[in-house]
Coordinates of C-alpha atoms in Angstrom, one line a residue:
Chain A
X1 CA 162.1 226.3 -74.4
X2 CA 160.2 223.2 -75.6
X3 CA 158.6 221.3 -72.8
X4 CA 157.2 217.8 -72.5
X5 CA 153.5 217.9 -72.7
X6 CA 151.2 216.5 -70.1
X7 CA 152.0 218.8 -67.3
X8 CA 155.7 217.9 -66.8
X9 CA 158.0 220.9 -66.6
X10 CA 161.1 219.0 -67.8
X11 CA 162.9 220.6 -70.8
X12 CA 163.1 218.1 -73.6
X13 CA 166.6 216.6 -73.8
X14 CA 167.6 215.4 -77.3
X15 CA 170.6 213.1 -77.7
X16 CA 172.5 213.2 -81.0
X17 CA 174.3 210.0 -81.8
X18 CA 177.8 211.3 -82.0
X19 CA 180.0 208.5 -83.3
X20 CA 180.6 210.2 -86.6
X21 CA 178.8 212.5 -89.0
X22 CA 177.2 216.0 -89.0
X23 CA 176.6 215.9 -85.3
X24 CA 177.3 219.6 -84.8
X25 CA 174.5 220.6 -87.2
X26 CA 172.0 218.5 -85.4
X27 CA 173.0 219.8 -82.0
X28 CA 172.7 223.4 -83.2
X29 CA 169.4 222.9 -84.9
X30 CA 167.7 221.3 -81.9
X31 CA 169.2 224.0 -79.6
X32 CA 167.9 226.8 -81.8
X33 CA 164.5 225.0 -81.9
X34 CA 164.4 225.3 -78.1
X35 CA 165.5 221.8 -76.9
X36 CA 168.4 220.8 -74.7
X37 CA 170.8 218.8 -77.0
X38 CA 173.8 216.7 -76.1
X39 CA 176.1 214.3 -78.0
X40 CA 175.6 210.6 -77.2
X41 CA 178.6 208.3 -77.5
X42 CA 178.1 206.0 -74.4
X43 CA 175.3 203.9 -72.9
X44 CA 175.2 206.2 -69.9
X45 CA 174.7 209.3 -72.1
X46 CA 171.9 207.4 -74.0
X47 CA 170.1 206.7 -70.7
X48 CA 169.9 210.4 -70.0
X49 CA 168.0 211.6 -73.1
X50 CA 164.3 211.7 -74.0
X51 CA 164.8 211.2 -77.7
X52 CA 167.6 210.4 -80.1
X53 CA 168.6 212.1 -83.3
X54 CA 170.7 209.9 -85.7
X55 CA 172.7 212.2 -87.9
X56 CA 174.0 212.0 -91.5
X57 CA 177.4 210.4 -92.0
X58 CA 178.7 207.0 -93.0
X59 CA 176.2 204.3 -91.9
X60 CA 178.8 201.5 -92.1
X61 CA 181.2 203.4 -89.8
X62 CA 178.4 204.1 -87.3
X63 CA 177.2 200.5 -87.5
X64 CA 180.7 199.3 -86.6
X65 CA 181.2 201.7 -83.7
X66 CA 177.7 200.9 -82.2
X67 CA 178.7 197.3 -82.1
X68 CA 182.3 197.6 -80.9
X69 CA 181.5 200.1 -78.1
X70 CA 178.5 198.1 -76.7
X71 CA 175.8 200.5 -77.8
X72 CA 173.7 198.0 -79.7
X73 CA 171.8 196.4 -76.8
X74 CA 171.1 199.7 -75.0
X75 CA 169.9 201.3 -78.2
X76 CA 167.6 198.3 -78.9
X77 CA 166.3 198.5 -75.4
X78 CA 165.5 202.2 -75.5
X79 CA 163.9 201.8 -79.0
X80 CA 161.8 198.9 -77.9
X81 CA 160.6 201.0 -75.0
X82 CA 159.4 203.7 -77.4
X83 CA 162.1 206.3 -77.4
X84 CA 161.3 208.8 -80.2
X85 CA 163.8 209.3 -83.0
X86 CA 164.7 211.9 -85.6
X87 CA 166.9 210.6 -88.3
X88 CA 168.5 211.9 -91.5
X89 CA 170.3 210.0 -94.3
X90 CA 172.7 207.5 -92.6
X91 CA 170.6 207.6 -89.5
X92 CA 167.5 206.5 -91.4
X93 CA 169.5 203.7 -92.9
X94 CA 170.5 202.5 -89.4
X95 CA 166.9 202.5 -88.2
X96 CA 165.5 200.6 -91.3
X97 CA 164.2 197.1 -91.2
X98 CA 166.0 196.1 -94.4
X99 CA 169.2 197.7 -95.9
X100 CA 170.0 197.1 -99.6
X101 CA 173.6 197.6 -100.9
X102 CA 174.9 197.6 -97.3
X103 CA 178.0 195.8 -96.1
X104 CA 177.3 192.1 -95.2
X105 CA 177.2 192.6 -91.4
X106 CA 175.7 196.1 -91.4
X107 CA 173.4 196.9 -88.4
X108 CA 169.7 197.4 -89.2
X109 CA 168.0 198.4 -85.9
X110 CA 164.6 197.7 -87.6
X111 CA 162.3 200.2 -85.8
X112 CA 161.3 201.7 -89.2
X113 CA 159.4 199.4 -91.4
X114 CA 161.4 200.5 -94.4
X115 CA 163.4 198.9 -97.2
X116 CA 166.3 201.4 -97.8
X117 CA 168.9 201.3 -100.5
X118 CA 172.2 203.0 -99.6
X119 CA 173.5 205.6 -102.2
X120 CA 170.3 205.0 -104.1
X121 CA 170.8 208.0 -106.4
X122 CA 174.4 207.1 -107.2
X123 CA 177.7 208.7 -106.2
X124 CA 178.5 212.3 -105.1
X125 CA 178.1 213.7 -108.6
X126 CA 174.4 212.8 -108.3
X127 CA 174.0 214.6 -105.0
X128 CA 171.4 217.4 -105.4
X129 CA 169.1 219.8 -103.6
X130 CA 165.6 220.8 -104.5
X131 CA 162.4 222.4 -103.1
X132 CA 160.0 219.9 -101.4
X133 CA 156.4 220.3 -100.4
X134 CA 155.9 219.1 -96.9
X135 CA 152.6 219.1 -94.8
X136 CA 153.8 221.7 -92.3
X137 CA 151.8 224.3 -90.3
X138 CA 154.1 227.1 -91.6
X139 CA 153.7 227.1 -95.3
X140 CA 156.5 227.3 -97.9
X141 CA 158.8 225.0 -99.8
X142 CA 161.4 223.1 -97.8
X143 CA 165.0 223.2 -99.3
X144 CA 166.0 219.6 -99.2
X145 CA 169.7 218.6 -99.6
X146 CA 170.4 215.0 -100.7
X147 CA 174.0 213.9 -100.3
X148 CA 174.9 210.4 -101.6
X149 CA 171.4 209.9 -100.2
X150 CA 169.6 206.6 -99.7
X151 CA 166.4 205.7 -101.5
X152 CA 163.4 204.2 -99.7
X153 CA 162.2 201.4 -101.9
X154 CA 159.5 200.1 -99.7
X155 CA 157.3 201.2 -96.8
X156 CA 155.3 199.0 -94.4
X157 CA 151.6 199.7 -93.7
X158 CA 152.3 201.7 -90.5
X159 CA 154.5 204.2 -92.3
X160 CA 153.0 207.6 -93.2
X161 CA 154.7 209.2 -96.2
X162 CA 155.1 213.0 -95.6
X163 CA 156.9 213.8 -98.9
X164 CA 158.1 212.0 -102.0
X165 CA 160.5 212.7 -104.9
X166 CA 160.4 210.7 -108.2
X167 CA 157.7 208.5 -106.7
X168 CA 159.9 207.5 -103.7
X169 CA 159.3 208.5 -100.1
X170 CA 161.9 211.0 -98.8
X171 CA 160.2 212.0 -95.5
X172 CA 158.3 209.5 -93.4
X173 CA 156.6 209.3 -90.0
X174 CA 156.0 206.0 -88.1
X175 CA 154.7 206.5 -84.6
X176 CA 157.2 208.6 -82.7
X177 CA 159.8 208.3 -85.4
X178 CA 160.4 211.1 -88.0
X179 CA 162.8 210.1 -90.7
X180 CA 164.3 211.7 -93.8
X181 CA 166.7 210.7 -96.6
X182 CA 167.8 214.4 -96.9
X183 CA 169.3 216.8 -94.4
X184 CA 167.0 219.3 -92.7
X185 CA 169.8 220.1 -90.2
X186 CA 171.9 221.7 -93.0
X187 CA 169.7 224.6 -94.1
X188 CA 168.8 226.5 -91.0
X189 CA 165.1 225.7 -91.6
X190 CA 163.8 224.5 -88.2
X191 CA 160.3 223.5 -89.1
X192 CA 160.9 219.7 -89.1
X193 CA 162.8 219.9 -85.8
X194 CA 159.9 221.9 -84.3
X195 CA 157.4 219.3 -85.7
X196 CA 159.4 216.6 -83.9
X197 CA 159.6 218.4 -80.6
X198 CA 155.9 219.2 -80.8
X199 CA 154.5 215.8 -81.8
X200 CA 156.8 212.8 -81.4
X201 CA 158.6 214.0 -78.3
X202 CA 155.4 215.3 -76.7
X203 CA 153.8 211.8 -76.8
X204 CA 156.7 209.4 -76.4
X205 CA 159.1 211.2 -74.1
X206 CA 159.0 212.0 -70.4
X207 CA 160.3 208.6 -69.3
X208 CA 163.6 210.1 -68.4
X209 CA 162.0 212.8 -66.3
X210 CA 160.1 210.2 -64.2
X211 CA 161.7 209.7 -60.9
X212 CA 163.9 206.5 -60.4
X213 CA 162.0 203.3 -60.0
X214 CA 162.1 202.9 -56.3
X215 CA 160.4 206.2 -55.7
X216 CA 157.6 205.1 -58.0
X217 CA 156.6 202.5 -55.4
X218 CA 153.5 203.7 -53.5
X219 CA 154.3 205.3 -50.2
X220 CA 152.0 206.8 -47.7
X221 CA 152.8 210.3 -49.0
X222 CA 152.3 209.7 -52.7
X223 CA 149.5 207.1 -52.6
X224 CA 147.0 209.8 -52.3
Chain B
X1 CA 177.2 217.3 -115.2
X2 CA 178.6 218.6 -118.5
X3 CA 181.5 216.9 -120.2
X4 CA 184.0 219.5 -119.1
X5 CA 182.3 219.6 -115.7
X6 CA 180.8 223.0 -115.2
X7 CA 180.1 223.5 -111.5
X8 CA 176.5 224.4 -111.0
X9 CA 173.8 222.4 -112.8
X10 CA 170.0 222.9 -112.7
X11 CA 168.2 219.8 -114.1
X12 CA 164.7 220.1 -115.5
X13 CA 163.2 218.1 -112.6
X14 CA 164.2 220.8 -110.2
X15 CA 167.3 218.9 -108.9
X16 CA 170.2 221.2 -108.5
X17 CA 173.6 219.5 -108.6
X18 CA 177.2 220.6 -107.9
X19 CA 176.2 223.6 -105.7
X20 CA 178.2 224.7 -102.7
X21 CA 175.8 223.0 -100.2
X22 CA 176.2 219.5 -101.6
X23 CA 180.0 219.9 -102.1
X24 CA 180.7 221.2 -98.6
X25 CA 177.9 218.9 -97.3
X26 CA 179.6 215.7 -98.2
X27 CA 182.6 216.8 -96.1
X28 CA 180.3 217.6 -93.2
X29 CA 179.1 214.0 -93.4
X30 CA 182.7 212.7 -93.1
X31 CA 183.3 214.6 -89.8
X32 CA 184.6 212.6 -86.9
X33 CA 185.8 210.0 -89.3
X34 CA 189.0 208.6 -90.8
X35 CA 189.8 208.7 -94.5
X36 CA 192.4 206.1 -95.4
X37 CA 195.0 205.9 -98.2
X38 CA 194.7 202.6 -100.1
X39 CA 196.6 201.2 -103.1
X40 CA 194.6 198.1 -104.0
X41 CA 190.9 197.0 -103.9
X42 CA 191.9 194.6 -101.1
X43 CA 193.2 197.4 -98.9
X44 CA 190.1 199.4 -99.7
X45 CA 188.0 196.5 -98.3
X46 CA 190.1 196.4 -95.2
X47 CA 189.6 200.1 -94.7
X48 CA 185.8 199.8 -95.1
X49 CA 185.6 196.9 -92.7
X50 CA 187.6 198.8 -90.2
X51 CA 185.1 201.7 -90.3
X52 CA 186.8 204.2 -92.6
X53 CA 184.3 207.0 -93.8
X54 CA 186.1 207.1 -97.2
X55 CA 189.2 205.9 -98.9
X56 CA 191.8 207.7 -101.0
X57 CA 192.7 205.7 -104.1
X58 CA 196.5 205.9 -104.7
X59 CA 199.1 204.1 -106.7
X60 CA 201.7 204.4 -104.0
X61 CA 201.3 205.6 -100.4
X62 CA 203.3 208.8 -99.6
X63 CA 206.1 206.8 -97.8
X64 CA 206.8 204.9 -101.1
X65 CA 206.5 208.0 -103.3
X66 CA 209.1 209.6 -101.0
X67 CA 211.4 206.6 -101.2
X68 CA 211.1 205.8 -104.9
X69 CA 211.2 209.4 -106.2
X70 CA 210.4 210.3 -109.8
X71 CA 207.3 212.2 -110.9
X72 CA 204.2 211.3 -108.9
X73 CA 201.0 211.6 -111.0
X74 CA 197.3 210.9 -110.8
X75 CA 196.8 207.1 -110.2
X76 CA 196.2 204.8 -113.1
X77 CA 192.6 204.8 -114.2
X78 CA 191.8 201.1 -113.9
X79 CA 193.3 201.0 -110.4
X80 CA 190.9 203.8 -109.4
X81 CA 188.0 202.0 -111.0
X82 CA 188.9 198.8 -109.2
X83 CA 188.9 200.5 -105.9
X84 CA 185.6 202.3 -106.6
X85 CA 184.0 198.9 -107.5
X86 CA 185.3 197.3 -104.3
X87 CA 183.7 199.5 -101.7
X88 CA 180.4 201.3 -100.9
X89 CA 181.9 204.2 -99.0
X90 CA 183.1 207.4 -100.8
X91 CA 186.3 207.2 -102.9
X92 CA 188.6 210.1 -103.3
X93 CA 191.6 210.4 -105.6
X94 CA 194.5 212.8 -106.0
X95 CA 195.3 215.2 -108.8
X96 CA 198.5 217.2 -109.2
X97 CA 198.4 220.8 -108.1
X98 CA 197.3 222.9 -111.0
X99 CA 196.6 219.8 -113.2
X100 CA 193.0 220.5 -114.1
X101 CA 192.8 217.8 -116.7
X102 CA 193.7 215.1 -114.2
X103 CA 190.8 216.5 -112.2
X104 CA 188.5 216.4 -115.2
X105 CA 189.5 212.8 -115.7
X106 CA 188.7 212.0 -112.1
X107 CA 185.4 213.7 -112.4
X108 CA 184.6 211.7 -115.6
X109 CA 185.3 208.5 -113.6
X110 CA 182.7 209.5 -111.1
X111 CA 185.1 210.0 -108.1
X112 CA 183.4 211.4 -105.0
X113 CA 186.1 214.0 -104.0
X114 CA 189.3 215.2 -105.7
X115 CA 192.4 215.9 -103.5
X116 CA 194.5 218.6 -105.2
X117 CA 197.6 217.3 -103.5
X118 CA 201.2 218.4 -102.8
X119 CA 202.0 214.7 -102.3
X120 CA 202.0 214.4 -106.1
X121 CA 204.5 216.4 -108.2
X122 CA 203.0 219.9 -109.0
X123 CA 202.0 220.5 -112.6
X124 CA 201.9 224.3 -112.2
X125 CA 204.1 226.3 -109.9
X126 CA 201.9 229.4 -109.8
X127 CA 198.3 228.4 -110.2
X128 CA 196.0 226.0 -108.4
X129 CA 193.0 224.4 -110.2
X130 CA 189.9 226.7 -110.6
X131 CA 187.7 224.4 -108.5
X132 CA 184.5 226.4 -109.1
X133 CA 184.5 224.9 -112.7
X134 CA 183.8 221.4 -111.4
X135 CA 180.7 219.5 -110.2
X136 CA 183.0 217.2 -108.1
X137 CA 184.1 218.7 -104.8
X138 CA 187.8 219.3 -103.9
X139 CA 189.9 219.0 -100.8
X140 CA 193.2 220.9 -100.6
X141 CA 196.1 221.1 -98.2
X142 CA 197.0 224.2 -96.1
X143 CA 199.8 225.1 -93.7
X144 CA 198.2 228.2 -92.3
X145 CA 195.0 230.3 -92.4
X146 CA 195.9 232.3 -95.4
X147 CA 196.6 229.3 -97.5
X148 CA 193.4 227.6 -96.3
X149 CA 191.4 230.7 -97.3
X150 CA 193.1 231.0 -100.7
X151 CA 192.1 227.4 -101.5
X152 CA 188.5 228.0 -100.3
X153 CA 188.5 231.2 -102.5
X154 CA 189.4 229.0 -105.4
X155 CA 186.5 226.7 -104.6
X156 CA 187.8 224.0 -102.3
X157 CA 184.9 222.5 -100.4
X158 CA 187.1 221.0 -97.7
X159 CA 190.6 221.6 -96.4
X160 CA 193.2 219.6 -94.5
X161 CA 196.6 220.3 -93.0
X162 CA 199.5 219.4 -95.2
X163 CA 201.5 217.8 -92.4
X164 CA 204.6 216.1 -93.9
X165 CA 203.1 213.1 -95.7
X166 CA 204.9 209.7 -95.6
X167 CA 207.0 210.5 -92.6
X168 CA 204.8 209.0 -89.8
X169 CA 205.8 212.1 -87.9
X170 CA 202.9 214.2 -86.7
X171 CA 204.9 217.3 -85.9
X172 CA 204.1 219.2 -89.1
X173 CA 200.4 218.3 -88.9
X174 CA 200.3 219.8 -85.4
X175 CA 202.2 222.9 -86.6
X176 CA 199.7 223.5 -89.4
X177 CA 196.6 222.8 -87.4
X178 CA 197.8 225.2 -84.7
X179 CA 198.6 227.8 -87.4
X180 CA 195.1 227.6 -89.0
X181 CA 193.1 227.5 -85.7
X182 CA 195.4 230.0 -84.0
X183 CA 195.0 232.3 -87.0
X184 CA 191.2 232.1 -86.6
X185 CA 191.4 233.0 -82.9
X186 CA 193.6 236.0 -83.8
X187 CA 191.0 237.2 -86.3
X188 CA 188.2 236.9 -83.8
X189 CA 190.2 239.3 -81.5
X190 CA 190.5 242.0 -84.1
X191 CA 188.4 245.1 -84.6
X192 CA 186.5 245.2 -87.9
X193 CA 188.6 248.0 -89.3
X194 CA 191.7 245.8 -88.9
X195 CA 190.5 243.0 -91.1
X196 CA 191.5 244.5 -94.5
X197 CA 195.1 244.9 -93.5
X198 CA 195.0 241.4 -92.0
X199 CA 193.5 240.0 -95.3
X200 CA 196.4 241.6 -97.1
X201 CA 198.9 240.1 -94.7
X202 CA 197.3 236.7 -95.0
X203 CA 197.0 237.0 -98.8
X204 CA 193.4 235.8 -98.5
X205 CA 190.1 237.1 -99.9
X206 CA 188.7 239.9 -97.6
X207 CA 185.2 238.5 -97.7
X208 CA 186.4 235.1 -96.3
X209 CA 188.6 236.8 -93.7
X210 CA 185.5 238.9 -92.5
X211 CA 183.3 235.7 -92.5
X212 CA 185.8 233.8 -90.4
X213 CA 186.3 236.7 -88.0
X214 CA 182.6 236.7 -87.4
X215 CA 181.8 232.9 -87.2
X216 CA 185.1 231.8 -85.5
X217 CA 185.6 229.0 -87.9
X218 CA 186.4 228.1 -91.5
X219 CA 183.3 227.9 -93.8
X220 CA 184.4 224.3 -94.7
X221 CA 185.4 221.2 -92.9
X222 CA 189.0 221.1 -91.7
X223 CA 190.7 217.6 -91.4
X224 CA 194.2 216.8 -90.3
X225 CA 196.6 215.0 -92.6
X226 CA 200.3 214.1 -93.0
X227 CA 202.2 212.0 -90.5
X228 CA 199.4 210.5 -88.4
X229 CA 200.6 207.0 -87.4
X230 CA 199.0 205.9 -84.1
X231 CA 195.6 206.1 -82.3
X232 CA 197.2 208.7 -80.0
X233 CA 198.3 210.8 -83.0
X234 CA 194.7 210.7 -84.3
X235 CA 193.2 211.8 -81.0
X236 CA 195.8 214.5 -80.6
X237 CA 194.7 216.1 -83.8
X238 CA 191.1 215.9 -82.8
X239 CA 191.8 217.5 -79.4
X240 CA 193.6 220.3 -81.2
X241 CA 190.4 220.9 -83.2
X242 CA 190.5 218.8 -86.3
X243 CA 187.1 217.7 -87.8
X244 CA 188.5 214.3 -88.7
X245 CA 191.7 212.6 -89.9
X246 CA 193.3 211.5 -93.1
X247 CA 195.7 208.6 -92.5
X248 CA 198.1 207.7 -95.3
X249 CA 201.1 205.5 -94.9
X250 CA 200.4 205.0 -91.1
X251 CA 197.9 202.2 -91.6
X252 CA 199.3 200.0 -94.4
X253 CA 203.0 200.6 -93.4
X254 CA 202.3 199.3 -89.9
X255 CA 202.7 195.7 -88.6
X256 CA 198.9 195.2 -88.4
X257 CA 196.9 197.3 -90.9
X258 CA 193.5 196.1 -89.9
X259 CA 194.3 196.5 -86.2
X260 CA 195.7 200.0 -86.7
X261 CA 192.8 201.0 -88.9
X262 CA 190.2 200.0 -86.4
X263 CA 192.1 201.6 -83.5
X264 CA 192.6 204.9 -85.3
X265 CA 188.8 205.0 -86.1
X266 CA 188.0 204.4 -82.5
X267 CA 190.5 207.0 -81.3
X268 CA 189.1 209.6 -83.7
X269 CA 185.5 209.1 -82.2
X270 CA 186.6 208.8 -78.6
X271 CA 189.4 211.3 -78.9
X272 CA 188.8 212.8 -75.5
X273 CA 188.6 209.5 -73.6
X274 CA 192.2 208.4 -72.8
X275 CA 191.0 205.1 -71.3
X276 CA 189.4 204.1 -74.7
X277 CA 192.6 205.2 -76.6
X278 CA 194.7 203.1 -74.2
X279 CA 192.4 200.1 -74.7
X280 CA 192.4 200.2 -78.5
X281 CA 196.2 200.8 -78.6
X282 CA 197.1 197.7 -76.6
X283 CA 198.9 194.9 -78.5
X284 CA 198.9 196.6 -81.9
X285 CA 202.4 195.8 -82.9
X286 CA 204.8 198.3 -84.4
X287 CA 203.6 201.5 -86.1
X288 CA 205.3 202.6 -89.3
X289 CA 208.9 203.5 -88.6
X290 CA 208.8 207.2 -89.4
X291 CA 211.3 209.9 -90.3
X292 CA 212.6 212.9 -88.4
X293 CA 211.3 215.9 -90.4
X294 CA 213.9 218.3 -88.8
X295 CA 216.8 216.3 -90.2
X296 CA 215.4 216.0 -93.7
X297 CA 216.9 218.1 -96.6
X298 CA 214.5 220.9 -97.6
X299 CA 214.1 219.7 -101.2
X300 CA 212.6 216.5 -99.9
X301 CA 209.7 218.3 -98.0
X302 CA 206.3 218.0 -99.6
X303 CA 204.5 220.5 -97.5
X304 CA 206.3 223.5 -99.1
X305 CA 204.7 222.6 -102.5
X306 CA 201.6 224.8 -103.2
X307 CA 201.4 228.5 -102.2

């Protein structure tokens, strides 16, 4: 099992935002990669996870459900506190700073310094797959599936581009956030999930596994 | 995509379009969502605002097709274009069973998914469309496991229960969902040497029968459809094992379409939380009136179309 680095023995617990979309594939991929994975639909479930995966699906639907069911504030709080994220397609749209071709009130959580255009390649007939080169420890092309995928039209200075297609970033890393416009959860290739567990989660997580606040206060026993 | 729409396409830049993964993949992205029948661009906007994951562009909702009678065909092209222009979510449209030219036209329009649908009057009483020939993915209706696997064998990238469309009565959708998922459970309990006889009994391709026996589920996404009229209906289908819901007449034949649409979306996501379903159901006004399927004459049933 993947474990949080830095001496903690806690198994990494990945939440998958489960309002709509290919939640099942994300849960399965993270479990096969050695993490504990559970669906997140409530603020309570969100509190219990080390990191959050935002799946593919319909970003306008997820945006609406996040607002209506009171998840926006808790999400923003966890993100501001440094919760690592793994996002694909619609999930990447939700995390972007600026969304083009969205609906007027569409939620942009803004942790990724990206300008992202929904359905940037066109409609379903323009959906495609291809082999991508990614800077991964285990060599070999990565089969990338793009489904009514967004296009990243601009990246801020803190964004590291891991792979591009037609001159546009399709895989990026920003701090503890690993984001894609394609679907690594669909092909059974776990290299990107392992990369996330090994790097982003190792650094950013562990908050959940800390004891509750009151027991953090110095006591005679723990002060030493 | 070629003019007559040959399925698989390898472009010079390495992009591969129209393969099984992108066809089935779009349906995977719709899971946990609601696909709503709409007959105007205004209704499509309401559906999008309410949180629909896609809309089905139609000339008449099934309840009106049922009432008005006559031959029900693919919707008028400018209506479909108007709906495609109105929203940013995927747009589906229906072709008649076996009418591959209607499907070619829908593909030429750039529709995101074709529903080869028993709600329209069948154009061929023996053969369904050869869906492998297309770049656009197809969804088809099924009443049991054999029918679902036959459609998948013909290239359907998504299936749905037939239900009994336009009745506002969920009984047939429940029957079909139980038949498909119960059929899968029976396959899982069988010995490997029993699968060929079962494939023969189901009238389904052996390879698909063997695959389902091993994985315990269909190789494509399975939505419910036909008769879902309330948030509780939507949650019922999800608890029975549907991957998502099509809602036809149930929304725009209700007293409060926007309210029903939002509530059915919420009940599909929080299908296992009765407190949420109760909350979103409060004060909605009347659902569509509905019909008792058992008392309907056999020739008026839509689900028996297709084979």
